[in-house]
Short mmCIF file of C-alpha atoms and ligand atoms in Angstrom, two decimals:
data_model
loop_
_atom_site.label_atom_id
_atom_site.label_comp_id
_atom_site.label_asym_id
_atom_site.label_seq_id
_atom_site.Cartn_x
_atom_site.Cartn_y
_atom_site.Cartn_z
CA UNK A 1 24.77 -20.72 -6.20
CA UNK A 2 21.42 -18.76 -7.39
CA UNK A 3 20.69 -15.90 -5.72
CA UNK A 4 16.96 -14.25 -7.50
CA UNK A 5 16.21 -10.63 -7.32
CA UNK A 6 12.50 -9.80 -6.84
CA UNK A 7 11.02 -6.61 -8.53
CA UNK A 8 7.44 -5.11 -8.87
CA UNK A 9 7.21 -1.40 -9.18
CA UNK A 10 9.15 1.73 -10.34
CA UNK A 11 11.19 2.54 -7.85
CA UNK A 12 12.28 -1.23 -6.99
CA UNK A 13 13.06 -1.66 -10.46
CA UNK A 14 16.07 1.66 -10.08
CA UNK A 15 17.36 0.59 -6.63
CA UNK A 16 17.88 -3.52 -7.61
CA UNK A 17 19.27 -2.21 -10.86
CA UNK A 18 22.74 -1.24 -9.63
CA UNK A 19 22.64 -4.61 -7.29
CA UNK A 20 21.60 -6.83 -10.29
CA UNK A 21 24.08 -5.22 -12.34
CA UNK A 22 26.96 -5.50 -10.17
CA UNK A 23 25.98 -9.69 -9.31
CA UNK A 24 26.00 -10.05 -12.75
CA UNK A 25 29.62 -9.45 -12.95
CA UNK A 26 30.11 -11.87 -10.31
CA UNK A 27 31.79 -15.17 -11.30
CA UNK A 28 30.04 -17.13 -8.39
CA UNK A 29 26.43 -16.53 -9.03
CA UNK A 30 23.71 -17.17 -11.43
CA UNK A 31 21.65 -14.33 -10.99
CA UNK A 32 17.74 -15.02 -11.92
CA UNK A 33 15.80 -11.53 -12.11
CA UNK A 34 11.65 -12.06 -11.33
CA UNK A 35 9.85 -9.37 -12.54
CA UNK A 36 6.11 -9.55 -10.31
CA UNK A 37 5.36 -6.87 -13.01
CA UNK A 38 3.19 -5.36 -9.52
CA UNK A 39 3.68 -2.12 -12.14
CA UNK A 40 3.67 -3.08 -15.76
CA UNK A 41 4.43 -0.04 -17.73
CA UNK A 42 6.57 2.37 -14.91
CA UNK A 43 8.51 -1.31 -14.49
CA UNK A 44 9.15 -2.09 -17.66
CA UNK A 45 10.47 1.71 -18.52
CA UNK A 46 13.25 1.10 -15.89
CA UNK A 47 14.16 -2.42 -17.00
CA UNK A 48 14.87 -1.22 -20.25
CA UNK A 49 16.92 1.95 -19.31
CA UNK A 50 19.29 -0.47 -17.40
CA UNK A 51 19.04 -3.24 -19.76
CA UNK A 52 17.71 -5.67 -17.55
CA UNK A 53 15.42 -8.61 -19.14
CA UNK A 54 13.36 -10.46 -16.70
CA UNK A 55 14.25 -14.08 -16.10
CA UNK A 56 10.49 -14.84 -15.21
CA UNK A 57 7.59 -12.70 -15.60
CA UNK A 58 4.64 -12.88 -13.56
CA UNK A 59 2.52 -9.84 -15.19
CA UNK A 60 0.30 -9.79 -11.87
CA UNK A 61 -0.63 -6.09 -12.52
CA UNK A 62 -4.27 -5.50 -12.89
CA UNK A 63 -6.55 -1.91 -13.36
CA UNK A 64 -7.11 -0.42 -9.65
CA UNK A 65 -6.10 -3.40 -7.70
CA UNK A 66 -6.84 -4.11 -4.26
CA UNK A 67 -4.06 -4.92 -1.13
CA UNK A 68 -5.95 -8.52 -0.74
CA UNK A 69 -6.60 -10.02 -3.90
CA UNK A 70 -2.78 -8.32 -4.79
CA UNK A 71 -1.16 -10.16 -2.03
CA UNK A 72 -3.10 -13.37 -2.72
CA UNK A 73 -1.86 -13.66 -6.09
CA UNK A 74 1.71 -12.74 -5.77
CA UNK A 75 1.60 -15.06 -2.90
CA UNK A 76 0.06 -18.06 -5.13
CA UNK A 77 2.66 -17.25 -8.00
CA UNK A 78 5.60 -17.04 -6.30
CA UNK A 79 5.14 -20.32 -4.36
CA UNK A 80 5.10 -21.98 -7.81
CA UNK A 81 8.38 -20.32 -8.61
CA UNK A 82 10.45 -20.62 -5.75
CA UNK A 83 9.24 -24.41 -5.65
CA UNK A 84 10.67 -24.49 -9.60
CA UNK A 85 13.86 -22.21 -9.44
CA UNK A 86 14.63 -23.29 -5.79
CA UNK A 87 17.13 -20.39 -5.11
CA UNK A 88 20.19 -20.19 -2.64
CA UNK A 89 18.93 -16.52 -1.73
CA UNK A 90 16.32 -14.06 -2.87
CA UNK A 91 16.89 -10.37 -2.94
CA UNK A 92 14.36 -7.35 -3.04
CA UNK A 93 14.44 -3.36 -2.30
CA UNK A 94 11.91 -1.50 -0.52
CA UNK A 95 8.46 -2.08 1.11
CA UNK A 96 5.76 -2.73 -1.72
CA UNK A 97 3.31 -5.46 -1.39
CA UNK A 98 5.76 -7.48 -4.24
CA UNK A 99 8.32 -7.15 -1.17
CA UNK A 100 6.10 -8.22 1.81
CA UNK A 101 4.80 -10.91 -0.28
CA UNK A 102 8.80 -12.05 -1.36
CA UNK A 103 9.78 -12.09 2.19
CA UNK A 104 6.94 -14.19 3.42
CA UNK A 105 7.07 -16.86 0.91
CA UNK A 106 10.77 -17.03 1.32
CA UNK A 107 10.04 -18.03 4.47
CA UNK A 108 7.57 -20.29 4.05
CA UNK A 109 10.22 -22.20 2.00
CA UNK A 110 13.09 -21.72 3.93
CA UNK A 111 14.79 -19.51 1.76
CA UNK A 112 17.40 -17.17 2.76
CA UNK A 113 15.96 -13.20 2.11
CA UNK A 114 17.81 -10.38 1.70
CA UNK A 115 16.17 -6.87 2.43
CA UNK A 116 17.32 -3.76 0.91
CA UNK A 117 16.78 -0.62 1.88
CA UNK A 118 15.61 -1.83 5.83
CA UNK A 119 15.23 -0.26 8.65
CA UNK A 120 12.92 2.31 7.58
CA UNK A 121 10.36 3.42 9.72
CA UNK A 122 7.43 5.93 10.81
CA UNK A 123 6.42 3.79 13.39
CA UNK A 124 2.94 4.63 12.22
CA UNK A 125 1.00 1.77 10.98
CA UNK A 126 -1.16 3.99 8.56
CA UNK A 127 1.59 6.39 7.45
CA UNK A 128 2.73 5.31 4.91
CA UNK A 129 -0.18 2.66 3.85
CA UNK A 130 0.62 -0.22 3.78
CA UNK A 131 4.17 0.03 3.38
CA UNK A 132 5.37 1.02 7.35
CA UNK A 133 3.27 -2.67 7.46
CA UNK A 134 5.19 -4.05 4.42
CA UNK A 135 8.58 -3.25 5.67
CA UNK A 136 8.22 -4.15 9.06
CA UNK A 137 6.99 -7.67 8.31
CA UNK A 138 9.47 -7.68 5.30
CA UNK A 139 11.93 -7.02 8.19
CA UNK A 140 11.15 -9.32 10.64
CA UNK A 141 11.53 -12.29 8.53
CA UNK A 142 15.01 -11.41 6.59
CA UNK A 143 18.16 -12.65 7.22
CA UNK A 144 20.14 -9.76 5.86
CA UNK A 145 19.48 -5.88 6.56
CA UNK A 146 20.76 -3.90 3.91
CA UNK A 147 20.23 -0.59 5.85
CA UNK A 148 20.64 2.64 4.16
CA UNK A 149 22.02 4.54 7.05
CA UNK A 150 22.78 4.81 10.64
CA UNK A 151 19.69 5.92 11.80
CA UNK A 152 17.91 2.58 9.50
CA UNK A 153 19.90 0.63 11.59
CA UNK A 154 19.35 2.31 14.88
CA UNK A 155 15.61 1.19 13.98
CA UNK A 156 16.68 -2.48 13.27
CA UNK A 157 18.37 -3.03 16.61
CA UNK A 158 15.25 -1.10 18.42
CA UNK A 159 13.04 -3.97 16.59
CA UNK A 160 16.04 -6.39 18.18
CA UNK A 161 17.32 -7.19 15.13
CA UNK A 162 20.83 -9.02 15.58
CA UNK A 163 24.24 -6.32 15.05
CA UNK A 164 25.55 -8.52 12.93
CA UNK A 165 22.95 -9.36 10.25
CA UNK A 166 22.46 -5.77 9.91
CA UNK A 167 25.14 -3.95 7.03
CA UNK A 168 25.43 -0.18 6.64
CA UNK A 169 25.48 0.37 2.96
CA UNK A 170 24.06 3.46 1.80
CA UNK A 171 20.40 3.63 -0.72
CA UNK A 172 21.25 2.22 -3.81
CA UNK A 173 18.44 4.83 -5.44
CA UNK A 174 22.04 7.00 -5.55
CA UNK A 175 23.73 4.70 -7.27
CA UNK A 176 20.96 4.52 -9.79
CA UNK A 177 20.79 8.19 -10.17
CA UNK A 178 24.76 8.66 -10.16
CA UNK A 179 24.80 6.17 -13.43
CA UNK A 180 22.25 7.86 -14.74
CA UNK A 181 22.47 11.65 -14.34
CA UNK A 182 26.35 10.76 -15.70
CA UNK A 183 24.91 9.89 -19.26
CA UNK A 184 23.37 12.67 -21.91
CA UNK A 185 19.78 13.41 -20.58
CA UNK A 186 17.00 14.81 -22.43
CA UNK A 187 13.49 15.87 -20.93
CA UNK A 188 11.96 15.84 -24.34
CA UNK A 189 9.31 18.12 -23.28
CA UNK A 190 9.32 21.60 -24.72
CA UNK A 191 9.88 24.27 -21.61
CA UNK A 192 10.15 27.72 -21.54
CA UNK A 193 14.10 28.32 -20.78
CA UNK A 194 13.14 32.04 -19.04
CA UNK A 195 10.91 30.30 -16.34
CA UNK A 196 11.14 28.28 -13.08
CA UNK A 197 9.81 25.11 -13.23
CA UNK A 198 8.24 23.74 -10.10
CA UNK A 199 8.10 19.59 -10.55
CA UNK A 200 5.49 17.51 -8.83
CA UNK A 201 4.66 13.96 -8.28
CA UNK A 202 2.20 12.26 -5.88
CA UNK A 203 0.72 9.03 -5.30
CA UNK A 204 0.69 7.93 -1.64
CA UNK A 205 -2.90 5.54 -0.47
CA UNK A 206 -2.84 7.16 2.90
CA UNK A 207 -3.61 10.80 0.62
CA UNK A 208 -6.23 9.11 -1.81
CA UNK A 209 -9.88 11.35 -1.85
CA UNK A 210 -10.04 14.34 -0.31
CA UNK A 211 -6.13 14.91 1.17
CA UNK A 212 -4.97 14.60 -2.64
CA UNK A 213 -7.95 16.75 -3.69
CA UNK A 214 -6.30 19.43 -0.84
CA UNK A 215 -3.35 19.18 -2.72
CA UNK A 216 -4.59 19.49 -6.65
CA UNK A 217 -6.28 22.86 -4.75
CA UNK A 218 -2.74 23.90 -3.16
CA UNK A 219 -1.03 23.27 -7.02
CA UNK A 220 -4.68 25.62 -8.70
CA UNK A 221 -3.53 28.69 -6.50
CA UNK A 222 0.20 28.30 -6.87
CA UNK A 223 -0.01 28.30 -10.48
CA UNK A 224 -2.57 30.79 -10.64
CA UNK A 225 -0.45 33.31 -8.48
CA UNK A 226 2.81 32.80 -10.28
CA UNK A 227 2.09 32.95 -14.30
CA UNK A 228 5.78 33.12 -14.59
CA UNK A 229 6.56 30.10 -13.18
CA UNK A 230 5.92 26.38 -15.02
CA UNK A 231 4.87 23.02 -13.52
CA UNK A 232 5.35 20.05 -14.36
CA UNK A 233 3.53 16.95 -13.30
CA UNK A 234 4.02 13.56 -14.62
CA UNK A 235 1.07 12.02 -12.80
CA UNK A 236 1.15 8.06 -11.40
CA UNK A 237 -0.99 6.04 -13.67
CA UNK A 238 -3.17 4.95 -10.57
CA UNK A 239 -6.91 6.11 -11.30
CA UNK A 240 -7.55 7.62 -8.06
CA UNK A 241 -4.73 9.64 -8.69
CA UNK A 242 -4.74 9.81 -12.10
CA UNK A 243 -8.59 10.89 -12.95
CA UNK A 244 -8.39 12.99 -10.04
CA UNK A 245 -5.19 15.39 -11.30
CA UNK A 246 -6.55 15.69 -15.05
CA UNK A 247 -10.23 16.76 -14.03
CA UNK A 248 -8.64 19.27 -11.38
CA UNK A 249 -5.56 20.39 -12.88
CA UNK A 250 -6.12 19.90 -16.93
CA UNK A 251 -7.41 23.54 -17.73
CA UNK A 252 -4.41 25.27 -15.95
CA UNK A 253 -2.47 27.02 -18.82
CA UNK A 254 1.25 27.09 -16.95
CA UNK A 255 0.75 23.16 -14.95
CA UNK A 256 2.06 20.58 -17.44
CA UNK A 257 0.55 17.33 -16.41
CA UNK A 258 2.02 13.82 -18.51
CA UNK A 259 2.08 10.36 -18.26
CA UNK A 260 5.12 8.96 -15.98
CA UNK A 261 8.65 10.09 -17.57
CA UNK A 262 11.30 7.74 -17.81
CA UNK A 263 13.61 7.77 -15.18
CA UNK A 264 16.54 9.13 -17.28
CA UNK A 265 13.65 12.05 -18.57
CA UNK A 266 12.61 12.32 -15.00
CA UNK A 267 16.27 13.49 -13.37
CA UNK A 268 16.56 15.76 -16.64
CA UNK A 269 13.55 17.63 -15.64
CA UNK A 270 14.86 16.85 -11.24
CA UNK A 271 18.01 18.96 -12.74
CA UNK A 272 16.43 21.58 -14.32
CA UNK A 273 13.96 21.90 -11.84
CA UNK A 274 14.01 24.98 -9.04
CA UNK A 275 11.56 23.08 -6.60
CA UNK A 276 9.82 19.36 -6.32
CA UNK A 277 7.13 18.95 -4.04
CA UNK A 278 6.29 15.20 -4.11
CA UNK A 279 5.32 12.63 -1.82
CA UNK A 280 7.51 10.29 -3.35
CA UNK A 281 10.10 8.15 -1.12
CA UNK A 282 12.76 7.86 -3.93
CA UNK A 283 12.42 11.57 -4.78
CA UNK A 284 13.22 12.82 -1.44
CA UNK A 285 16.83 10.51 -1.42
CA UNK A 286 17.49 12.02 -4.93
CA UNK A 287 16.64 16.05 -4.76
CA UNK A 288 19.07 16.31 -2.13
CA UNK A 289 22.11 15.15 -3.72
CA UNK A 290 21.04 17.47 -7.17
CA UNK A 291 20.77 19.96 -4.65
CA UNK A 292 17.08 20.75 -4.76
CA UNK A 293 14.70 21.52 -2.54
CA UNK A 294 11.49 19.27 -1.91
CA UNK A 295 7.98 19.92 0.23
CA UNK A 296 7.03 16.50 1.01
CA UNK A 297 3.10 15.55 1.08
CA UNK A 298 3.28 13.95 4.23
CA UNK A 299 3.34 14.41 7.76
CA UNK A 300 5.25 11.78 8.65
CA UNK A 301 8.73 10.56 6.93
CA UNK A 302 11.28 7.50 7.27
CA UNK A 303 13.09 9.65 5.80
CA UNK A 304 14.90 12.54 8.69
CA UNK A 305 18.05 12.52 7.64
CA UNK A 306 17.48 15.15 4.90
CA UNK A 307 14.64 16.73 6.90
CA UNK A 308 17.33 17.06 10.13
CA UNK A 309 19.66 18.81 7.28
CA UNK A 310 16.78 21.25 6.27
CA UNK A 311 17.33 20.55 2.71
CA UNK A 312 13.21 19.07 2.85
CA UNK A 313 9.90 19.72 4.58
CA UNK A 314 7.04 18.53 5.37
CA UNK A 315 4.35 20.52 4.59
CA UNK A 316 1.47 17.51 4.43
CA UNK A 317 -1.23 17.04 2.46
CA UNK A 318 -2.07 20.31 3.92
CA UNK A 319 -3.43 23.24 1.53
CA UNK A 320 -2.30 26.48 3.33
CA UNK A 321 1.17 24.90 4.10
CA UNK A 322 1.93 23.88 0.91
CA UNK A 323 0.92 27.15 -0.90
CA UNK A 324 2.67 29.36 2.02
CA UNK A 325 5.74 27.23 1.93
CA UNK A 326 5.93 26.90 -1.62
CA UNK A 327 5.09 30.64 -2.42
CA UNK A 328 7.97 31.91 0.59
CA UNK A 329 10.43 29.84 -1.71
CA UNK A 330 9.71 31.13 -4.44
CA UNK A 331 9.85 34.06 -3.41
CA UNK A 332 12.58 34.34 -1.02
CA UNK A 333 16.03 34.06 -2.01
CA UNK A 334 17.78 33.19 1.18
CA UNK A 335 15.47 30.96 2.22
CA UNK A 336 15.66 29.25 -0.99
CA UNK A 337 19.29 28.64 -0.93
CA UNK A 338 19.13 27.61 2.50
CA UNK A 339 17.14 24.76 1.01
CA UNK A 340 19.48 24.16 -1.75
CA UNK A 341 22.62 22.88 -0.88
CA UNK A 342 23.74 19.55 -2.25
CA UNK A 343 24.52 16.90 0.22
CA UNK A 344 23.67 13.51 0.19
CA UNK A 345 22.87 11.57 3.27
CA UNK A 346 21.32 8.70 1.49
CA UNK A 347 24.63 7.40 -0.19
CA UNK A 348 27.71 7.84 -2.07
CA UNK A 349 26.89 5.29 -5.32
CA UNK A 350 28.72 2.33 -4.39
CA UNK A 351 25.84 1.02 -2.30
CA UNK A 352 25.13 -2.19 -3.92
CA UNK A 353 29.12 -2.82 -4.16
CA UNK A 354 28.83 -2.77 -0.46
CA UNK A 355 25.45 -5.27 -0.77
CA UNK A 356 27.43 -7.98 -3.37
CA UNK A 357 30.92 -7.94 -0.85
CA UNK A 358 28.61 -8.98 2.05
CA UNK A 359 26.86 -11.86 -0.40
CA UNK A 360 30.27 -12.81 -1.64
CA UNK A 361 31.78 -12.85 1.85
CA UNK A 362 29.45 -15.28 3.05
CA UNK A 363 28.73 -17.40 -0.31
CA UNK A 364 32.41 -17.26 -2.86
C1 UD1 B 401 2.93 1.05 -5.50
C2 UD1 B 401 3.36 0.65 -4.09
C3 UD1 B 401 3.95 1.86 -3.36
C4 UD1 B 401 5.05 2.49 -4.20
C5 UD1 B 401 4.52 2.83 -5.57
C6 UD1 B 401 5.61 3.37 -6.46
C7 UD1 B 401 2.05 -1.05 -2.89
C8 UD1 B 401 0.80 -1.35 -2.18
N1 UD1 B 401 2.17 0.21 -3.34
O1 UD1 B 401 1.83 1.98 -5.40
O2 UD1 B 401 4.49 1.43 -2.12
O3 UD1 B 401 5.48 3.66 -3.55
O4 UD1 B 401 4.00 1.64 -6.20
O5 UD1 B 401 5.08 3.98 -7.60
O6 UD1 B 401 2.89 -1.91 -3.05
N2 UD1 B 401 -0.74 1.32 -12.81
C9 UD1 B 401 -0.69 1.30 -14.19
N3 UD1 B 401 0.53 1.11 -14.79
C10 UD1 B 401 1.68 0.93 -14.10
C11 UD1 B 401 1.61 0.97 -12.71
C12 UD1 B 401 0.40 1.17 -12.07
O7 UD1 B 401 -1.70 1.46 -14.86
O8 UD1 B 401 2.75 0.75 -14.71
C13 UD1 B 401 -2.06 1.51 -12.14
C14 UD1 B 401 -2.92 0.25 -12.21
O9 UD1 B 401 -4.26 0.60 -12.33
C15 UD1 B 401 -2.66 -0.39 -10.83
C16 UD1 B 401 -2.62 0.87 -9.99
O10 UD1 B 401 -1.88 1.81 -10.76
O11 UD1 B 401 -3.67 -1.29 -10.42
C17 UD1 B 401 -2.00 0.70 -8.63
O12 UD1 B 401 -0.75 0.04 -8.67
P1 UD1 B 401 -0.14 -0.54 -7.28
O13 UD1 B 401 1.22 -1.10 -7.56
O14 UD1 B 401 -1.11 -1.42 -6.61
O15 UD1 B 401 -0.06 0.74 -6.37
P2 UD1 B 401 0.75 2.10 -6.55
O16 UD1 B 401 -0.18 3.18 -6.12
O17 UD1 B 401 1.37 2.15 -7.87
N1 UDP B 402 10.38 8.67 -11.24
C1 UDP B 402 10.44 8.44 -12.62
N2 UDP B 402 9.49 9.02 -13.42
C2 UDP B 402 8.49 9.79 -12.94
C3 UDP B 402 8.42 9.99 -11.53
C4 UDP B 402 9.37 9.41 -10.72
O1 UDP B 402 11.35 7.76 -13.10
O2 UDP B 402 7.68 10.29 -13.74
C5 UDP B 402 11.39 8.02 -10.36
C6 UDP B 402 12.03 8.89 -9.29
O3 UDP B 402 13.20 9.53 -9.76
C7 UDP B 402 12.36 7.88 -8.19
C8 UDP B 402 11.27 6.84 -8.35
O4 UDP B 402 10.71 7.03 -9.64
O5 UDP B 402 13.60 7.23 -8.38
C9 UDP B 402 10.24 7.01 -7.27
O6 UDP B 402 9.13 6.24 -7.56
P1 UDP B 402 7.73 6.51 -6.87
O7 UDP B 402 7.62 7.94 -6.46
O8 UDP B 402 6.70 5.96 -7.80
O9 UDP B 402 7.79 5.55 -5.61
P2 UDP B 402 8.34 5.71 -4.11
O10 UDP B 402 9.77 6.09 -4.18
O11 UDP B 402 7.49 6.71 -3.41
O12 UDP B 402 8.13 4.33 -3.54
#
C-alpha cells in the first residue's frame, strides 16, 4: 500500500509535515514524499525543520514564473511519476497550483486523491488568485475532504459533495505550530526588548502593483508616526513583491525588512510580536491560537471563523484602513485586548491523527 504526499510551497510543506510524520509511523504504508519544489528555498527550510527528505524531487521552480507554463510543467512531470511510482493514494494540503495540478493528474490516472485542508472558499473567482480556482477544481475531483472545520464542510456539501467522503479534522497548520512553538525558539534577529514589534508579511497575486504599493504606503506612515514601535518584515522572495518592499520600505530606520525566516524563527518573532498584519492564509489560523491580533490584506477571507470571533480584520489592501486600524490598536488598550484573546478555531493539534485513522480505516 503506497500512499505519496505531494508538496510545493511553504506553507504545504508545515501542514503535510504532521500528516507525513504521523504515516510514517504507520506499519501499513510506504509513504513516498514528492517534493514539486513549486518553492525551492521557503520549501526546503520547512523540510529540514521537520526532517523530511524528499522521495523525488522535481525542482520545477523557476525566477517569476507564470500560472501557464507552471501548470504545464508540473502537469508533464508528474504524469511521468505517477506512471513510475503508481501509488494506492496521493495526498496534498492546500490550493497552490502544485495542488490543482496533483489533483488533476490523479485523475487522469485513476488515482485515489486526498485533499487537505478543503472546503475553503470565497466564492470569488479572483479573490484569492488563482487559488479560490485551485481549490475548487482540487475539490471537485478528490475522493477524500479533509475539511478543517464545520463551516469547510458546510461549503463541500453546498458544492454537493457526498456527507460521507467529507471528514471534520481540524487544520493541520496547528499541529505544525503546536510541535513547533513546544521546542526552544530563537528569532536570531537583534530587537529592541523596550518596543512593540508590529510583524508583517504579504504576498497575495490578486494585490501585485499598485494594491501592494497602497500597502508599502500604509507600513511608511505607521512607522513614521510611531518611532517607538519596531517592524518586522520578512518579505516573500517573489520579485513583484520583493523589489517592490526594498525600494519602498528600505530607508525606514524602525521597519526591519529580511529574507523569509524559518518557520521555527518565524513563530519566535509571531510570539513576541504585539500585532501581524499579513495577507497570509497560514498566518491568520496561527495568530489566533498565540493569541495575537492580525489585519488581514484582503477583502475577502475563507477564513470567518476567526473573523466571526473578532480576534482578525479585514482591513484590505486599503491605505487609510490599515493605518486607522492599525494606529487605534496601538493605541487603544481595550480594543487591543479585545483582539487578543487566544482561541483556536482552526484546530486542536491532532489534525492529521484524525487524517491517518480515516486512511487506515479504509486501507489496514
Ligand atoms: C505560492 C502560491 C500561493 C501560496 C504561496 C505561499 C500559487 C500560484 N501560488 O505563491 O497560493 O500562498 O506560494 O508562499 O500556487 N521564489 C523564490 N524562492 C522560493 C519561492 C519563491 O525565489 O523559495 C520566487 C521565484 O521567483 C518564483 C516566485 O517567487 O518564481 C513565485 O513563486 P510561486 O510559487 O509561483 O508563487 P508565490 O507567490 O510564491
Ligand atoms: N512563515 C514562515 N516564515 C516567514 C513567513 C511565514 O515560516 O518568513 C510561515 C507561517 O507561519 C505560515 C506559513 O509560512 O505557517 C504561511 O505561508 P505563506 O504566507 O507563504 O502562504 P499562505 O499561508 O498564504 O498560503
Amino acid at each position: 500500500m503506497k500512499i505519496i504526499c505531494a508538496i510545493g510551497t511553504r506553507p504545504e510543506a508545515i501542514k503535510m509535515a504532521p500528516v507525513i510524520l504521523s504515516l510514517k509511523a504507520e506499519p501499513w504504508v510506504d509513504v513516498r514524499v514528492l517534493a514539486t519544489a513549486q518553492h525551492r528555498h521557503m520549501l526546503d527550510q520547512v523540510m529540514s525543520l521537520f526532517q523530511i527528505e524528499p522521495d523525488i524531487d522535481l525542482n520545477i521552480m523557476r525566477p517569476n514564473q507564470a500560472l501557464t507554463t507552471l501548470t504545464a510543467r508540473l502537469l508533464l512531470e508528474l504524469d511521468k511519476v505517477l506512471l513510475s511510482e503508481k501509488p494506492d493514494v496521493v495526498l496534498a494540503q492546500g490550493d497552490t497550483t502544485t495542488v490543482m495540478a496533483v489533483a488533476l493528474a490523479c485523475f487522469y490516472h485513476r488515482i485515489p486523491f486526498g485533499h487537505v485542508e478543503a472546503g475553503l472558499r470565497t466564492w470569488d473567482m479572483q479573490n484569492p488568485f488563482p487559488e479560490e480556482a485551485n481549490r475548487v477544481i482540487a475539490g471537485k475531483l478528490a475522493r477524500w475532504h479533509f475539511a478543517p472545520t464545520e463551516s469547510s464542510r458546510q461549503n463541500l456539501l453546498r458544492e454537493g459533495i457526498m456527507d460521507s467522503d467529507i471528514v471534520v479534522t481540524g487544520n493541520t497548520v496547528i499541529d505544525a505550530l503546536l510541535m513547533t512553538a513546544a521546542k526552544d525558539l530563537e528569532l536570531g534577529i537583534e530587537l529592541d526588548p523596550e518596543k512593540r514589534l508590529v510583524l508583517i508579511t504579504s504576498h497575495r497575486r490578486e494585490n501585485f502593483g499598485e494594491p501592494f504599493r497602497n500597502i508599502c504606503r500604509a507600513l511608511q506612515t505607521l512607522a513614521a508616526r510611531n518611532p517607538d514601535v519596531q517592524f518586522l518584515y520578512p518579505v516573500h522572495p517573489n520579485p513583484n513583491i520583493k523589489d517592490v518592499a526594498y525600494e519602498m520600505l528600505g530607508d525606514s530606520s524602525n521597519i526591519h525588512l529580511c529574507a523569509p525566516l524559518d518557520y521555527a524563527p518565524f513563530v519566535a518573532a509571531m510570539k513576541r510580536s504585539y500585532l501581524i498584519i499579513s495577507d497570509s492564509g497560514g498566518v491568520q489560523e496561527e495568530a489566533p491560537a498565540l493569541g495575537k491580533p492580525v489585519l488581514v490584506l484582503r477583502d475577502e477571507t475563507e477564513r470567518p471563523e476567526a473573523v466571526e470571533q473578532g480576534v482578525v480584520k479585514l482591513v484590505g489592501p486599503n491605505y487609510e484602513r490599515i493605518v486607522e486600524e492599525a494606529q487605534r490598536l496601538l493605541d487603544n488598550e481595550s480594543a487591543y485586548q479585545a483582539m487578543a484573546r487566544g482561541i483556536s478555531p482552526y484546530g486542536d493539534g491532532r489534525s492529521a491523527e484524525r487524517i491517518v485513522k480515516v486512511l487506515r480505516e479504509h486501507f489496514a
